[in-house]
PDB file of C-alpha atoms in Angstrom:
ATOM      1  CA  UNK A   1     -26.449 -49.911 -87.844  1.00  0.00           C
ATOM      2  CA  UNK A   2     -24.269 -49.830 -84.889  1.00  0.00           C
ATOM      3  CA  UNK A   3     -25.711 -47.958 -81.722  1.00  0.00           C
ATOM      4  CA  UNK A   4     -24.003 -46.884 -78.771  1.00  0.00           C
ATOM      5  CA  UNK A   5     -25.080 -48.621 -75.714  1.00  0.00           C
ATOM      6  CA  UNK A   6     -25.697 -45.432 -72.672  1.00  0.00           C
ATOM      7  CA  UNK A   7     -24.695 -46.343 -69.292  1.00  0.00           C
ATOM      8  CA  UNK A   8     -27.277 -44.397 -66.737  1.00  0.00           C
ATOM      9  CA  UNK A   9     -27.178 -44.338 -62.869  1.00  0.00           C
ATOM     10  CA  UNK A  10     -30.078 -45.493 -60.604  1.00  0.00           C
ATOM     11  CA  UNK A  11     -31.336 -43.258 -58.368  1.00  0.00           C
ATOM     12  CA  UNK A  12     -29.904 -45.131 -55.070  1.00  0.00           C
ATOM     13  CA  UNK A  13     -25.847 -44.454 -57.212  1.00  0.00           C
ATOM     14  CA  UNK A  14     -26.604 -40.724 -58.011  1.00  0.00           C
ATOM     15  CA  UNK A  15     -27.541 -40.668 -54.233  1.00  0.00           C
ATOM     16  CA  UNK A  16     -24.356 -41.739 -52.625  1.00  0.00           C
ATOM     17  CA  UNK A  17     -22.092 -40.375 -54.902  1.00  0.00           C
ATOM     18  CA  UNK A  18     -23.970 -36.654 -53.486  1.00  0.00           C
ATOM     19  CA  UNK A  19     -23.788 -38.312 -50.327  1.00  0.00           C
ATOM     20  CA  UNK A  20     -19.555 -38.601 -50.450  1.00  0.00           C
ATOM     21  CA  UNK A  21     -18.933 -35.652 -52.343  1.00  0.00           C
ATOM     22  CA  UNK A  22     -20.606 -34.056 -49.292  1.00  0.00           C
ATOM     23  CA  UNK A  23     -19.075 -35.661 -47.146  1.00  0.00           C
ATOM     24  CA  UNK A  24     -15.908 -35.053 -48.622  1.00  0.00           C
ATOM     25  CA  UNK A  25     -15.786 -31.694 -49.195  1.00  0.00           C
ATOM     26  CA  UNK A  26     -16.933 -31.332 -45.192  1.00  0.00           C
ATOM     27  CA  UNK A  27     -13.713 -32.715 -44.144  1.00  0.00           C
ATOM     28  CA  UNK A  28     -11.732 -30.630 -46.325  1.00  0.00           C
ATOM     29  CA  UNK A  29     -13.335 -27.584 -44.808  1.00  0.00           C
ATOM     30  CA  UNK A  30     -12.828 -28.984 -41.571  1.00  0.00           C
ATOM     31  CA  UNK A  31      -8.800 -29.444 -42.246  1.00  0.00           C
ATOM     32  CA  UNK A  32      -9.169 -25.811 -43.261  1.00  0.00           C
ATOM     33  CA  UNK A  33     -10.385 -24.382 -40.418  1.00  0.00           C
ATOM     34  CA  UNK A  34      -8.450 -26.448 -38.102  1.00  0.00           C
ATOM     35  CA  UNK A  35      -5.197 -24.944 -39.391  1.00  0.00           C
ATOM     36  CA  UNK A  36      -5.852 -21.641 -39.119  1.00  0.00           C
ATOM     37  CA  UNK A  37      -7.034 -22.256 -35.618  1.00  0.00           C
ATOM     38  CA  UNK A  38      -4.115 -23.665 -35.025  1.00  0.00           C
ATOM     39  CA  UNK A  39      -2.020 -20.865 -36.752  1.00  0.00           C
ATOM     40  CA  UNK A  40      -3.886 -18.010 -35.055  1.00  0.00           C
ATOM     41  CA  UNK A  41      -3.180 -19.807 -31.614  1.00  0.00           C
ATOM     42  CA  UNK A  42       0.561 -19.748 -32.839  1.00  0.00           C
ATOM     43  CA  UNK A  43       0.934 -16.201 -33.595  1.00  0.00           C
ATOM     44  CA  UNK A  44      -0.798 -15.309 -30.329  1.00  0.00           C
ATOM     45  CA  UNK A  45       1.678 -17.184 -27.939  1.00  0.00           C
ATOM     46  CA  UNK A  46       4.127 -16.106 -29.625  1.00  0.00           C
ATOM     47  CA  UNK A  47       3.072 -12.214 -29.413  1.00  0.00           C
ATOM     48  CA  UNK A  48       2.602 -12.773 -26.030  1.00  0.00           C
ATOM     49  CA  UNK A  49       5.716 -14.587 -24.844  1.00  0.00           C
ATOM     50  CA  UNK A  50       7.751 -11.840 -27.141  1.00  0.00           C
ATOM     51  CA  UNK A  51       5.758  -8.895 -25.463  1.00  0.00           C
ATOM     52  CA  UNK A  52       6.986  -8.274 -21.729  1.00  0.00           C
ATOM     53  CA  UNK A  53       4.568  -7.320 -18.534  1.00  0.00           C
ATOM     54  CA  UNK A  54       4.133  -3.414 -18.964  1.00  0.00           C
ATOM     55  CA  UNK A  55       5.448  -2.156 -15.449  1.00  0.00           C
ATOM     56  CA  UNK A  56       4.443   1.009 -13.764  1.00  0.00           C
ATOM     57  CA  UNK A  57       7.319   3.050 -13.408  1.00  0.00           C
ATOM     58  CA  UNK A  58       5.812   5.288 -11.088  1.00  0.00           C
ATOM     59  CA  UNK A  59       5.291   2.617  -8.919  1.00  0.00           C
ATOM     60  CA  UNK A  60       8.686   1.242  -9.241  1.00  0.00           C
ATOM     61  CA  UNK A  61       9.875   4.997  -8.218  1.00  0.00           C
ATOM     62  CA  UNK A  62       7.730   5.113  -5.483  1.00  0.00           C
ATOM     63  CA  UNK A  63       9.606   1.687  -4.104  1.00  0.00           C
ATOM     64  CA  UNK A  64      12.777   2.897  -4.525  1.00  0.00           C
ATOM     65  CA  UNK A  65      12.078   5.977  -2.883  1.00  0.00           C
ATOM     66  CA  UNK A  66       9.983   4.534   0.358  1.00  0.00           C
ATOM     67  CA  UNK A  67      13.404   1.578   0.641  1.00  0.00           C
ATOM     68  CA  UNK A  68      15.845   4.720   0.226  1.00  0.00           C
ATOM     69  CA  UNK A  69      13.701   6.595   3.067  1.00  0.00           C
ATOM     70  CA  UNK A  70      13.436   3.401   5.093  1.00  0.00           C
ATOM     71  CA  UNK A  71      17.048   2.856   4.972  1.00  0.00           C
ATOM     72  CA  UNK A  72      17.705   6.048   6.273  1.00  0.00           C
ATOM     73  CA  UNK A  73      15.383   6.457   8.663  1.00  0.00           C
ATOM     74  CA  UNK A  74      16.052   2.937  10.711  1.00  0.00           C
ATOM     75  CA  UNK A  75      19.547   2.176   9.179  1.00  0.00           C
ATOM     76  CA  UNK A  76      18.806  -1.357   7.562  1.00  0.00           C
ATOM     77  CA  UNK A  77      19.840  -1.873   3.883  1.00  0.00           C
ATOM     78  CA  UNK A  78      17.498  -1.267   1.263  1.00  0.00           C
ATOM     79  CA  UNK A  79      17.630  -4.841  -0.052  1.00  0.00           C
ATOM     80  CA  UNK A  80      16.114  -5.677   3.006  1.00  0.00           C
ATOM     81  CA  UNK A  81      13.042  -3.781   3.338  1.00  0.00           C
ATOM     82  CA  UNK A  82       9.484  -5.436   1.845  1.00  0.00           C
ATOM     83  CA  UNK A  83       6.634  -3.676   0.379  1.00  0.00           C
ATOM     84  CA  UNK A  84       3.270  -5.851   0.366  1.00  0.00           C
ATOM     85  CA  UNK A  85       2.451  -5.666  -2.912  1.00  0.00           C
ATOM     86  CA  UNK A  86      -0.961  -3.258  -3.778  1.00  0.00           C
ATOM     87  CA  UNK A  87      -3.423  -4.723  -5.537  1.00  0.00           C
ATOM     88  CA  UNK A  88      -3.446  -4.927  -9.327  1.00  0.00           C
ATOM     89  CA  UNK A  89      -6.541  -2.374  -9.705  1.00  0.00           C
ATOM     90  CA  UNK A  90      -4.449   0.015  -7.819  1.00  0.00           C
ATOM     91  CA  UNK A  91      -2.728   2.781 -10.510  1.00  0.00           C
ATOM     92  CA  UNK A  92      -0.066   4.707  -8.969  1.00  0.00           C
ATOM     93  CA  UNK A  93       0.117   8.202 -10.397  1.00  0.00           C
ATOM     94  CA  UNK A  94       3.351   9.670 -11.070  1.00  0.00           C
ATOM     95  CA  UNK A  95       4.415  12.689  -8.685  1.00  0.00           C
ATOM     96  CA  UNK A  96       5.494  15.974 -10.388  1.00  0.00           C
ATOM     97  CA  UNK A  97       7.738  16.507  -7.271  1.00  0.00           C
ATOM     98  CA  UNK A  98      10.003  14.499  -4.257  1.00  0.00           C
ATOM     99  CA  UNK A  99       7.658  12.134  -2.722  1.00  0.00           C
ATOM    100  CA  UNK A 100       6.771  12.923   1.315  1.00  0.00           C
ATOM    101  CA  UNK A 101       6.872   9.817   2.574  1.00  0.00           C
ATOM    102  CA  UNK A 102       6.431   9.303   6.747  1.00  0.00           C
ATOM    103  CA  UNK A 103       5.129   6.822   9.132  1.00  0.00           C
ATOM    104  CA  UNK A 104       1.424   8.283  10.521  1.00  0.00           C
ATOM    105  CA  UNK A 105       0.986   6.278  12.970  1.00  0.00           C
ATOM    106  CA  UNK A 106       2.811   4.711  15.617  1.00  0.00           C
ATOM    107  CA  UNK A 107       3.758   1.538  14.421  1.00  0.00           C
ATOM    108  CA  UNK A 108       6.875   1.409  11.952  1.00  0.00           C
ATOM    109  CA  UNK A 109       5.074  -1.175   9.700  1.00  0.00           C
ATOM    110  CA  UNK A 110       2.980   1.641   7.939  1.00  0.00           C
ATOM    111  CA  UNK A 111       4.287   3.856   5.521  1.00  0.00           C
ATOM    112  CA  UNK A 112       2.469   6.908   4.097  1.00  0.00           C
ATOM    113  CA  UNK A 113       3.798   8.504   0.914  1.00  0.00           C
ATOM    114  CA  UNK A 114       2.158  11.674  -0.251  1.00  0.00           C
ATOM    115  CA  UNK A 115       2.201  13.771  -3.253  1.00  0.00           C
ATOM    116  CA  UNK A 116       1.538  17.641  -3.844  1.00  0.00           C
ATOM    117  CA  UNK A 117       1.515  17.529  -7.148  1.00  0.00           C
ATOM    118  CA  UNK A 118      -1.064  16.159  -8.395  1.00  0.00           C
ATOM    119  CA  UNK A 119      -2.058  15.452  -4.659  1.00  0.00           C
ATOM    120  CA  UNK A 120      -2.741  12.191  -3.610  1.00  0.00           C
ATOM    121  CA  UNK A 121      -1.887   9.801  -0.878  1.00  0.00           C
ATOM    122  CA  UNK A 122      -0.871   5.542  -0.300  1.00  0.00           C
ATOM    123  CA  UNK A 123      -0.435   3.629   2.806  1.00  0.00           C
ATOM    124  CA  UNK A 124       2.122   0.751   2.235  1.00  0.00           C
ATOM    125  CA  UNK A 125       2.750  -1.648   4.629  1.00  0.00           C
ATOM    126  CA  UNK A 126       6.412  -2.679   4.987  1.00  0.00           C
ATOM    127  CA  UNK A 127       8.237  -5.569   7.020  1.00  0.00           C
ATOM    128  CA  UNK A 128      12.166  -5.098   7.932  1.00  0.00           C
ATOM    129  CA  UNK A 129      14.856  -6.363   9.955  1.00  0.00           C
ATOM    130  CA  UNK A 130      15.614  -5.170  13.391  1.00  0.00           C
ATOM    131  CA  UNK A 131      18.225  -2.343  12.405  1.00  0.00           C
ATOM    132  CA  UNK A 132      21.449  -3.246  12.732  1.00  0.00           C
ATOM    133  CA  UNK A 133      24.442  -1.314  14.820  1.00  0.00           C
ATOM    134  CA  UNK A 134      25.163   1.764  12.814  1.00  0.00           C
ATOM    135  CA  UNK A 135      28.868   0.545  12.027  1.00  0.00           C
ATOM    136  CA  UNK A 136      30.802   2.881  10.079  1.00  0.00           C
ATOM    137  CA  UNK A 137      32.162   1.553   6.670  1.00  0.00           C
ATOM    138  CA  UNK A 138      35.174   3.373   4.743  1.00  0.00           C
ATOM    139  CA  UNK A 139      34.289   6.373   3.568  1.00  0.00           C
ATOM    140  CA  UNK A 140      30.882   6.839   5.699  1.00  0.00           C
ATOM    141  CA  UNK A 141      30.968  10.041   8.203  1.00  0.00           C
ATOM    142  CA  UNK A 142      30.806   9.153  11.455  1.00  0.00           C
ATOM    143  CA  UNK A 143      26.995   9.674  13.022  1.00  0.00           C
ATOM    144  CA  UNK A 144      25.884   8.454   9.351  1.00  0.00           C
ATOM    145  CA  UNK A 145      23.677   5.322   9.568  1.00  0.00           C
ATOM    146  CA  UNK A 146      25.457   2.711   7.705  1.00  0.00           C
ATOM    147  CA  UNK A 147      22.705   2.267   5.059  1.00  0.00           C
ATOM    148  CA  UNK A 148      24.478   0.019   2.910  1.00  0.00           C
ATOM    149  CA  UNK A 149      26.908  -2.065   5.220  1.00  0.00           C
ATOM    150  CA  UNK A 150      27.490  -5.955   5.743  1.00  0.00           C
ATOM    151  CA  UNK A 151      23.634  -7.609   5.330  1.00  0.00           C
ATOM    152  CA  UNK A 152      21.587  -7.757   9.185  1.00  0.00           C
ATOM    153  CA  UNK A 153      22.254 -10.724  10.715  1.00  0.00           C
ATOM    154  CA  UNK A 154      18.745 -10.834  11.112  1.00  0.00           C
ATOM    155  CA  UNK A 155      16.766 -12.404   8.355  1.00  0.00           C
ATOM    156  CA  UNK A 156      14.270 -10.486   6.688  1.00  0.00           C
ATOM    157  CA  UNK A 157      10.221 -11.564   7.276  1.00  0.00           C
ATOM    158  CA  UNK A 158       8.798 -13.147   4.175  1.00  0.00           C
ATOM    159  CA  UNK A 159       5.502 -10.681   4.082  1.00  0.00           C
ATOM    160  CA  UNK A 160       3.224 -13.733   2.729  1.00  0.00           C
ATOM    161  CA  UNK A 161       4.773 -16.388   5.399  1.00  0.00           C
ATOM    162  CA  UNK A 162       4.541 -13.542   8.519  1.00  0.00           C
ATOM    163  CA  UNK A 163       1.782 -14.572  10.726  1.00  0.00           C
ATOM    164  CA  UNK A 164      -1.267 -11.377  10.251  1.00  0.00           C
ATOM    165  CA  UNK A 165      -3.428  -9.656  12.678  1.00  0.00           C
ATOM    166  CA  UNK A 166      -6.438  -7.604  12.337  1.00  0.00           C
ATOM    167  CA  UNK A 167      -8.111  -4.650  14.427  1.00  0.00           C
ATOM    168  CA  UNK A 168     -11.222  -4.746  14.875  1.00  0.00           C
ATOM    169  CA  UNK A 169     -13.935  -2.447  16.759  1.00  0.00           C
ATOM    170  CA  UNK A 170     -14.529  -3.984  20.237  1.00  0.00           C
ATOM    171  CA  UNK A 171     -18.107  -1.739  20.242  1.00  0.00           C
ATOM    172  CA  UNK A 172     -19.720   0.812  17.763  1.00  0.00           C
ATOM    173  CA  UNK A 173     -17.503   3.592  17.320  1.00  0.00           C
ATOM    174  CA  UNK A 174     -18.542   6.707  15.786  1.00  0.00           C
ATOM    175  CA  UNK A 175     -17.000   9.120  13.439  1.00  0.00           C
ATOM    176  CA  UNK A 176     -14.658  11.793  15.038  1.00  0.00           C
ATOM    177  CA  UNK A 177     -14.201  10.090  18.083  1.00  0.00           C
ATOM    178  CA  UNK A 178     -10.422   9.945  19.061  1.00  0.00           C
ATOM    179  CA  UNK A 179      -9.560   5.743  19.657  1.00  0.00           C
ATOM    180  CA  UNK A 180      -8.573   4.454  22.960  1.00  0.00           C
ATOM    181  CA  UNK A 181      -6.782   1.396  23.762  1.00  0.00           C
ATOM    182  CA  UNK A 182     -10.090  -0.565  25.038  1.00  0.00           C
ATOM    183  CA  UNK A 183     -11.846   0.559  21.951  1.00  0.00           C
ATOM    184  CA  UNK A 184      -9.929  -1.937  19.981  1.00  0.00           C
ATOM    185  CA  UNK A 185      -8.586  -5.661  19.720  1.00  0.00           C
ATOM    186  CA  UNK A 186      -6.378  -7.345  17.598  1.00  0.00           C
ATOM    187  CA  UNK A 187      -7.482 -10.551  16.259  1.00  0.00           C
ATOM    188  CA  UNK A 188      -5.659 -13.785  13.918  1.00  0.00           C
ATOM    189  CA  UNK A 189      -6.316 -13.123  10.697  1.00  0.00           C
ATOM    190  CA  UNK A 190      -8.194 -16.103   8.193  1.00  0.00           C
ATOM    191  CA  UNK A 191      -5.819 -17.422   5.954  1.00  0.00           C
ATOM    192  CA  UNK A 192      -4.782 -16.216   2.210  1.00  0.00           C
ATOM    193  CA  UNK A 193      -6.226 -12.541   3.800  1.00  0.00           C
ATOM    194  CA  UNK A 194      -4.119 -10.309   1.913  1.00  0.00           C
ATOM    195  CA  UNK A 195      -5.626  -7.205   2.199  1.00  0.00           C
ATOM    196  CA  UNK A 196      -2.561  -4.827   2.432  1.00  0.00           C
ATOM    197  CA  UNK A 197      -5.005  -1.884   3.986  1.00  0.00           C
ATOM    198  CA  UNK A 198      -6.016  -3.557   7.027  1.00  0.00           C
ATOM    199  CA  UNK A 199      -4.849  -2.290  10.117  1.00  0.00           C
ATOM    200  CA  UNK A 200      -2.259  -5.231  11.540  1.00  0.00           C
ATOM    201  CA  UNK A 201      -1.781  -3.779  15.242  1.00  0.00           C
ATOM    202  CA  UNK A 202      -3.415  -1.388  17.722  1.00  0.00           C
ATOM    203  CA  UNK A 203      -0.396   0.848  17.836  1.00  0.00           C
ATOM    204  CA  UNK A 204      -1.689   1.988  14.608  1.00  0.00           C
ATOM    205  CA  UNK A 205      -4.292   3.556  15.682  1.00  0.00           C
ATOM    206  CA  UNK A 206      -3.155   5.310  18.694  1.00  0.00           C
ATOM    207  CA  UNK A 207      -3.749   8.992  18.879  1.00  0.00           C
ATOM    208  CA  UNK A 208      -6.032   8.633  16.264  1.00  0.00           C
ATOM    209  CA  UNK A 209      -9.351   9.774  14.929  1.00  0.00           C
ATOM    210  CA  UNK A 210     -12.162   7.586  13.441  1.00  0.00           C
ATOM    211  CA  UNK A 211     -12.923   9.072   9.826  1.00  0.00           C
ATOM    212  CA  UNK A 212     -16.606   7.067   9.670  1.00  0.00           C
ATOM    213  CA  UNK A 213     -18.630   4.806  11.817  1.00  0.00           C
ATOM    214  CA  UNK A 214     -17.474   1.242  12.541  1.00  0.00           C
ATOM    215  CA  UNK A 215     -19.770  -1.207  13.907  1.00  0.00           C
ATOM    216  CA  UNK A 216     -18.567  -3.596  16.416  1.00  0.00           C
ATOM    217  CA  UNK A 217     -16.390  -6.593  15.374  1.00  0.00           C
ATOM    218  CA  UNK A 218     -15.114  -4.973  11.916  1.00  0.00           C
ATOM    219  CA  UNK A 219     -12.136  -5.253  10.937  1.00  0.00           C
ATOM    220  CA  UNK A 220     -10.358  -1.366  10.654  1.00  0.00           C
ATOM    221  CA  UNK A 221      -8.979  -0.295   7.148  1.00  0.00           C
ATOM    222  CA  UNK A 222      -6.010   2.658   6.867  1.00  0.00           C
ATOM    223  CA  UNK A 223      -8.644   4.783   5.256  1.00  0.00           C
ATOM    224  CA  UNK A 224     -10.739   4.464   8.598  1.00  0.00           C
ATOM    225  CA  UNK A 225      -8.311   6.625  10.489  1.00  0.00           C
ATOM    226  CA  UNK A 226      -6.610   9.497  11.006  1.00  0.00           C
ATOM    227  CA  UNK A 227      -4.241  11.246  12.775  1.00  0.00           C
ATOM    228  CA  UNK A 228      -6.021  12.843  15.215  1.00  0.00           C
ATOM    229  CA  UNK A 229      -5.892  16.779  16.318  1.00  0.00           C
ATOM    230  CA  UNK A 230      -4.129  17.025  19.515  1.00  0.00           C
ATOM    231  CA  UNK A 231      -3.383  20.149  19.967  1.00  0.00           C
ATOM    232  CA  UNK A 232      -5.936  23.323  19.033  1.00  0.00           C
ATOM    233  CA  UNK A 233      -5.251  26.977  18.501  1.00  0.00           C
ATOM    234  CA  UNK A 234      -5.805  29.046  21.446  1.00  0.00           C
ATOM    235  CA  UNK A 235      -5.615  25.934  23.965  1.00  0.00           C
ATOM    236  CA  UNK A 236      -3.011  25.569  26.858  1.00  0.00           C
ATOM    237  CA  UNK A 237       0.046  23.305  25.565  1.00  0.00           C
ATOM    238  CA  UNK A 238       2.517  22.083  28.234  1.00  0.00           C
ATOM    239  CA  UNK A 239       6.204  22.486  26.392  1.00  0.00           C
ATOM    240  CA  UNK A 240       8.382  19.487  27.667  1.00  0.00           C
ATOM    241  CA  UNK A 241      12.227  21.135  27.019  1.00  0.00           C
ATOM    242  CA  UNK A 242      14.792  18.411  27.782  1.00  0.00           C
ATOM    243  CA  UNK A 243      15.752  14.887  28.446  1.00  0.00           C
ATOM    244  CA  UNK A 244      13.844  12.780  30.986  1.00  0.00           C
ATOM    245  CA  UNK A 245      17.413  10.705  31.970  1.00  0.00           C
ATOM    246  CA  UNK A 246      18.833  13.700  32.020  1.00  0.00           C
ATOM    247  CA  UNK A 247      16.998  17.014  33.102  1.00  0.00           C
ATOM    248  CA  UNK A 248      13.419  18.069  31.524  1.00  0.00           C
ATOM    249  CA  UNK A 249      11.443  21.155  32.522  1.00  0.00           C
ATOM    250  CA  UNK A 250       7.812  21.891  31.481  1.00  0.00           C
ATOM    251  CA  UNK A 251       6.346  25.370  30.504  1.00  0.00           C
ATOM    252  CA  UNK A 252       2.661  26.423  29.773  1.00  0.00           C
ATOM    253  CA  UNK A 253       2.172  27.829  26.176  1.00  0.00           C
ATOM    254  CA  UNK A 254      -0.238  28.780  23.721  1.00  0.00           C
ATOM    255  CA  UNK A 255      -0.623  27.195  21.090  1.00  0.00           C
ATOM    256  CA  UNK A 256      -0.797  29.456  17.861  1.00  0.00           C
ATOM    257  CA  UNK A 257      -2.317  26.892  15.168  1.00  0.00           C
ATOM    258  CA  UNK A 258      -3.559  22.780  15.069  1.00  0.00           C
ATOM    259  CA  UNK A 259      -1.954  20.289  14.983  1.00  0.00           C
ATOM    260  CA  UNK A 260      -1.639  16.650  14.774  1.00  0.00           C
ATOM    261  CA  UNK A 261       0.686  13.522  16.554  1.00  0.00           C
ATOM    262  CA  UNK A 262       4.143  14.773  15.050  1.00  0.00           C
ATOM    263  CA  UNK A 263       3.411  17.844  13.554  1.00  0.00           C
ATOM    264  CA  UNK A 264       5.397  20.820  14.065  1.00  0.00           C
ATOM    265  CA  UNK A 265       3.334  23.834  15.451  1.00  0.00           C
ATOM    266  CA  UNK A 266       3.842  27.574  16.725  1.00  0.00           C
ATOM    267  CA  UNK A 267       3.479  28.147  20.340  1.00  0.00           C
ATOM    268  CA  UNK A 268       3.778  31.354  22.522  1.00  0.00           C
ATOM    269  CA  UNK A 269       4.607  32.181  25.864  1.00  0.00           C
ATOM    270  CA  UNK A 270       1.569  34.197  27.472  1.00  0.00           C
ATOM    271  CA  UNK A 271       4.162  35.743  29.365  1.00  0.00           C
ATOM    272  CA  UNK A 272       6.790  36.988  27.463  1.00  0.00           C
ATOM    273  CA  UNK A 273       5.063  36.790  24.078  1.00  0.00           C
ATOM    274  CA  UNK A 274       7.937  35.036  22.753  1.00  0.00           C
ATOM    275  CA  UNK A 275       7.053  32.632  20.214  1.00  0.00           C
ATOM    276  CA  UNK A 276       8.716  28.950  19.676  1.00  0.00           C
ATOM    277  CA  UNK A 277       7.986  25.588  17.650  1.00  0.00           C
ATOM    278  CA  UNK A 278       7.519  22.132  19.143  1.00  0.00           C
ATOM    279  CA  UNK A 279       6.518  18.778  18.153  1.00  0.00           C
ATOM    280  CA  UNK A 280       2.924  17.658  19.105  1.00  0.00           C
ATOM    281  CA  UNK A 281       3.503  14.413  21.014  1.00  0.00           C
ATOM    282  CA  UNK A 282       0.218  14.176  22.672  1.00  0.00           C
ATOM    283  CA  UNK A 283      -2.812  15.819  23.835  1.00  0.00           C
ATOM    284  CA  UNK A 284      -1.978  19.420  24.258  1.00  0.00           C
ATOM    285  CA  UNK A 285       1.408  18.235  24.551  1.00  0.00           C
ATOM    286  CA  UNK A 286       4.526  18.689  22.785  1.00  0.00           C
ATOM    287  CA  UNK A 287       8.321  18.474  22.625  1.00  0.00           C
ATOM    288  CA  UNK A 288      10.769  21.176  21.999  1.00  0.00           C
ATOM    289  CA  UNK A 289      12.811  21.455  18.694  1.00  0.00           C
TER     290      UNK A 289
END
């Protein structure tokens, strides 16, 4: 009778034919995964190359606003005028009403802008040209600055480029105390510093009030000062009414309320009672309207 011969593995075959089905169906899993690595990584660039930065608009308002006030303020053109950019962690909220935006301190390279409502408050720091003429253009009043005229012939500083200074605390000074000039120095900055809340110059600080203690050799932030109170209810106020090149007289008031470098106050005449405003221009000093 015929019989069928049965072909059977060895051990060592059934071995390595486990061994490269293994390894086969390892590198199909690895092709796998690979592509939808690659996929994913695809779909991700592309969602974020389609997707544009989100902006703050009530930063970008804020901008506009500070250029438009610069512009009028020290007649240069809009285009001109650089804000340092605030740092990223920095969310400006938006302002239910017009902005109040001013310089507080001496130097024109500080800009505060304030909001009532909801209240809050930013120094900027800014960098213009030197204003040009105030050249009428057609259709521009006469005794208009001529915000938007022919560009300064004076370049505009590049606000990375520009060379920095700091303030810093020649000795300890303590809170409340109102600054002097020897209190302070201004020294070069390290470079890549660009911490847009340091103070840059000493006129910064002048007429102004320390807000905490400082040891000696730091470096003064904005939020280290203050405009300082110059003038104080019930204290003698010398009135200056005039022009110095011209004719200026000087008359003892009262003053009525507080008030800080550029703020307008009440005064009174002990004499007459009459009652008039002025600007505070130094210690119990101030200007008349």
């Amino acid at each position: 009778m015929f019989k069928p011969s049965v072909k059977t593995s060895t051990p060592a075959q059934a071995l390595m034919q486990i061994l490269c089905l293994t390894v086969f169906w390892l590198c199909v899993s690895f092709m796998l995964h690979s592509a939808n690595a690659s996929a994913n990584t695809t779909a991700n660039t592309l969602a974020n190359t389609s997707a544009p930065a989100k902006s703050n608009p009530a930063a970008d308002a804020m901008g506009l606003q500070v250029r438009q006030w610069m512009s009028q303020t020290h007649g240069v053109n809009t285009k001109d005028v650089i804000i340092a950019p605030l740092d990223d962690r920095l969310k400006v909220q938006g302002c239910q009403k017009l902005l109040n935006v001013d310089h507080p301190f001496a130097s024109k390279e500080t800009v505060r802008v304030r909001c009532s409502e909801p209240v809050w408050q930013l120094y900027l720091q800014v960098t213009m040209p030197t204003a040009r003429a105030n050249t009428p253009v057609a259709g521009t009043p006469a005794g208009v600055p001529n915000a938007g005229g022919t560009p300064s012939s004076a370049a505009p500083q590049n606000v990375a480029s520009a060379p920095k200074t700091l303030v810093v605390a020649r000795r300890l000074l303590q809170r409340g105390i109102i600054v002097q000039p020897d209190m302070l120095e201004e020294v070069q900055a390290s470079p890549g510093n660009a911490d847009t809340q340091l103070l840059n110059t000493v006129k910064d600080a002048h007429h102004a009030e320390i807000t905490r203690d400082i040891p000696a050799g730091q470096a003064l932030r904005v939020s280290d000062i203050r405009r300082a109170v110059l003038v104080k209810q019930g204290q003698t106020v010398m009135l200056s009414i005039g022009n110095k090149s011209d004719f200026e007289i000087s008359i003892r008031m009262e003053a009525m309320q507080d008030g800080r470098l550029g703020d307008q106050v009440k005064l009174r005449n002990p004499e007459s009672g009459r009652q008039v405003s002025g600007i505070v221009t130094g210690p119990n000093a101030a200007k008349g309207l």
